[in-house]
XYZ file of C-alpha atoms in Angstrom:
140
model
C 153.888 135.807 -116.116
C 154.515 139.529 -114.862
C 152.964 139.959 -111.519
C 151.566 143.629 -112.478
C 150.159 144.266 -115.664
C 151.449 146.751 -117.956
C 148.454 149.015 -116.731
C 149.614 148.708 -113.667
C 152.966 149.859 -114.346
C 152.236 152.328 -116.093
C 149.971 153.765 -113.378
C 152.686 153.410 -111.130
C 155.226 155.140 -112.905
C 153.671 157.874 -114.787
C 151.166 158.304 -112.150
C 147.779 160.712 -113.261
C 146.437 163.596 -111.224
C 148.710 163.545 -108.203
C 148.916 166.381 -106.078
C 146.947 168.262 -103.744
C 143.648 170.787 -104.596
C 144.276 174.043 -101.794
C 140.550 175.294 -102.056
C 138.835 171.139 -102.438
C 135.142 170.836 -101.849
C 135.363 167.590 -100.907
C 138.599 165.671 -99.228
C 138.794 161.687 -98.409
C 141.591 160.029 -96.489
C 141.738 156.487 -95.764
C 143.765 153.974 -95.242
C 144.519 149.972 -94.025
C 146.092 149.472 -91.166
C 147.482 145.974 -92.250
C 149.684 147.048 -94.841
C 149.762 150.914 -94.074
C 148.511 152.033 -97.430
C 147.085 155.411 -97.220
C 145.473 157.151 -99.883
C 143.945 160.801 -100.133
C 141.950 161.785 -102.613
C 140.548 165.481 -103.320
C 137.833 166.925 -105.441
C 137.121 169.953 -107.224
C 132.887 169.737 -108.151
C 131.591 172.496 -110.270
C 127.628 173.727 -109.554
C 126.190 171.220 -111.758
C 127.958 168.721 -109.790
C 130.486 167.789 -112.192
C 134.119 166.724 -111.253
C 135.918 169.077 -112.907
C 139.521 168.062 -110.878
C 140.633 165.595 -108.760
C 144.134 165.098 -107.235
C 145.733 162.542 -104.477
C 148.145 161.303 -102.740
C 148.766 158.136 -101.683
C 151.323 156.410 -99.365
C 151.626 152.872 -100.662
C 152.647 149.893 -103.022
C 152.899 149.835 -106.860
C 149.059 148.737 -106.574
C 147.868 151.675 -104.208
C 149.748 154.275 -106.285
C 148.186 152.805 -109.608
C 144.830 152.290 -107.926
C 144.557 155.750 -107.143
C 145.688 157.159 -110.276
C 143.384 155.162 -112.362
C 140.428 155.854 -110.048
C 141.122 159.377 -110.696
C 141.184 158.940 -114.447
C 137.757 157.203 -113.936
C 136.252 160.375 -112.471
C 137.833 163.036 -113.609
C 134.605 165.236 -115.786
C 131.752 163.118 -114.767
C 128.491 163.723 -112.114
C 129.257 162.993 -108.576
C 126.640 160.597 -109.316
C 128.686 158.296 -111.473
C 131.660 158.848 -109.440
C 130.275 157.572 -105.913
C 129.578 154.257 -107.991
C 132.599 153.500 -109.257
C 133.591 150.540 -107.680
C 136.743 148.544 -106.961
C 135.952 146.173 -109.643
C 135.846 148.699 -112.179
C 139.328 150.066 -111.015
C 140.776 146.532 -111.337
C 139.075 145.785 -114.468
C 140.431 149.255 -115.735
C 144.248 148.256 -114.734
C 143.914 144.581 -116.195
C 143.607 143.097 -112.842
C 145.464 143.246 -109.730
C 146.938 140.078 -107.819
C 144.733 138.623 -105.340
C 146.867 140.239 -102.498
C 146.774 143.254 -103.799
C 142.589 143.894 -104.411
C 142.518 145.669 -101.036
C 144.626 148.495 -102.802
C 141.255 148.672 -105.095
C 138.817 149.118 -102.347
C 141.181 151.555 -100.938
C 140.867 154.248 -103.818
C 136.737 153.367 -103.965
C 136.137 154.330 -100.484
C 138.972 157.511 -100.678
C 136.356 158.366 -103.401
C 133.095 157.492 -101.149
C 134.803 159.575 -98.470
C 135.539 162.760 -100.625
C 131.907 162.662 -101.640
C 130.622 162.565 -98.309
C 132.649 165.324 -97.424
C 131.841 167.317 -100.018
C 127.999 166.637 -99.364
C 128.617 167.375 -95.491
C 130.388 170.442 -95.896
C 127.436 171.862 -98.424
C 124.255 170.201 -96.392
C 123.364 167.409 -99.164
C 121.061 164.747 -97.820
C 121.939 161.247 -98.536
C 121.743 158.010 -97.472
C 124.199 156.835 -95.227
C 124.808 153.213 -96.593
C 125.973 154.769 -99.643
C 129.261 155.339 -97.168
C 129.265 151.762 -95.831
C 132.691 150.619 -96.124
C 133.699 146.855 -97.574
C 134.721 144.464 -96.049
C 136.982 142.677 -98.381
C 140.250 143.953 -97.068
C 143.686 141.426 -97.480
């Protein structure tokens, strides 16, 4: 049995929607310091509050890389609304699964997300509620 799925590989590879947006209304960086995965993820969010680009970069394993660009896929031309849901099980569930060791890689691109959203509501004074931000605490 292949320890990534072809998903994942593919992800990896041919990576979607890398890059960097100049002009971004909303920017997320995080990262773990256990395995030094970082991951930056930018948004471009029209006035009805649609996603209309998102870009990264990410600093990390074959998991990070494809975590990010299929979280991007996932968000890419839908409400910042759906996209501060997604979670990391939908990212894993959307690559056909990561290896145990690796999930951390999914809940790295969720809270790049979270973190680009809260930025983008910061910089243009939208009230929220802050435990939307909360961050997980299922990292390997």
């Amino acid at each position: 049995m292949a320890l990534y799925s072809e998903k994942v590989m593919d992800h990896f590879t041919n990576p979607r929607n890398v890059g960097k947006i100049d002009d971004a209304d909303g920017v997320g960086e995080v990262g773990n310091a256990k395995c030094g995965d970082i991951m930056k993820i930018y948004l471009k969010i029209d006035e009805n509050q649609i996603i209309t680009d998102v870009k990264f970069n990410t600093f990390g394993c074959a998991s990070a890389i494809a975590s990010s660009s299929m979280a991007t896929c996932l968000i890419k031309g839908k409400p910042v609304s759906e996209a501060i849901e997604l979670s990391n099980k939908a990212v894993i569930e959307a690559l056909d699964g990561l290896p145990p060791v690796k999930i951390h890689c999914s809940v790295l691109a969720e809270e790049a997300i979270k973190a680009a959203v809260k930025d983008y509501y910061d910089r243009n004074g939208i009230s929220y509620d802050p435990a939307m931000f909360e961050e997980k605490d299922i990292h390997e």
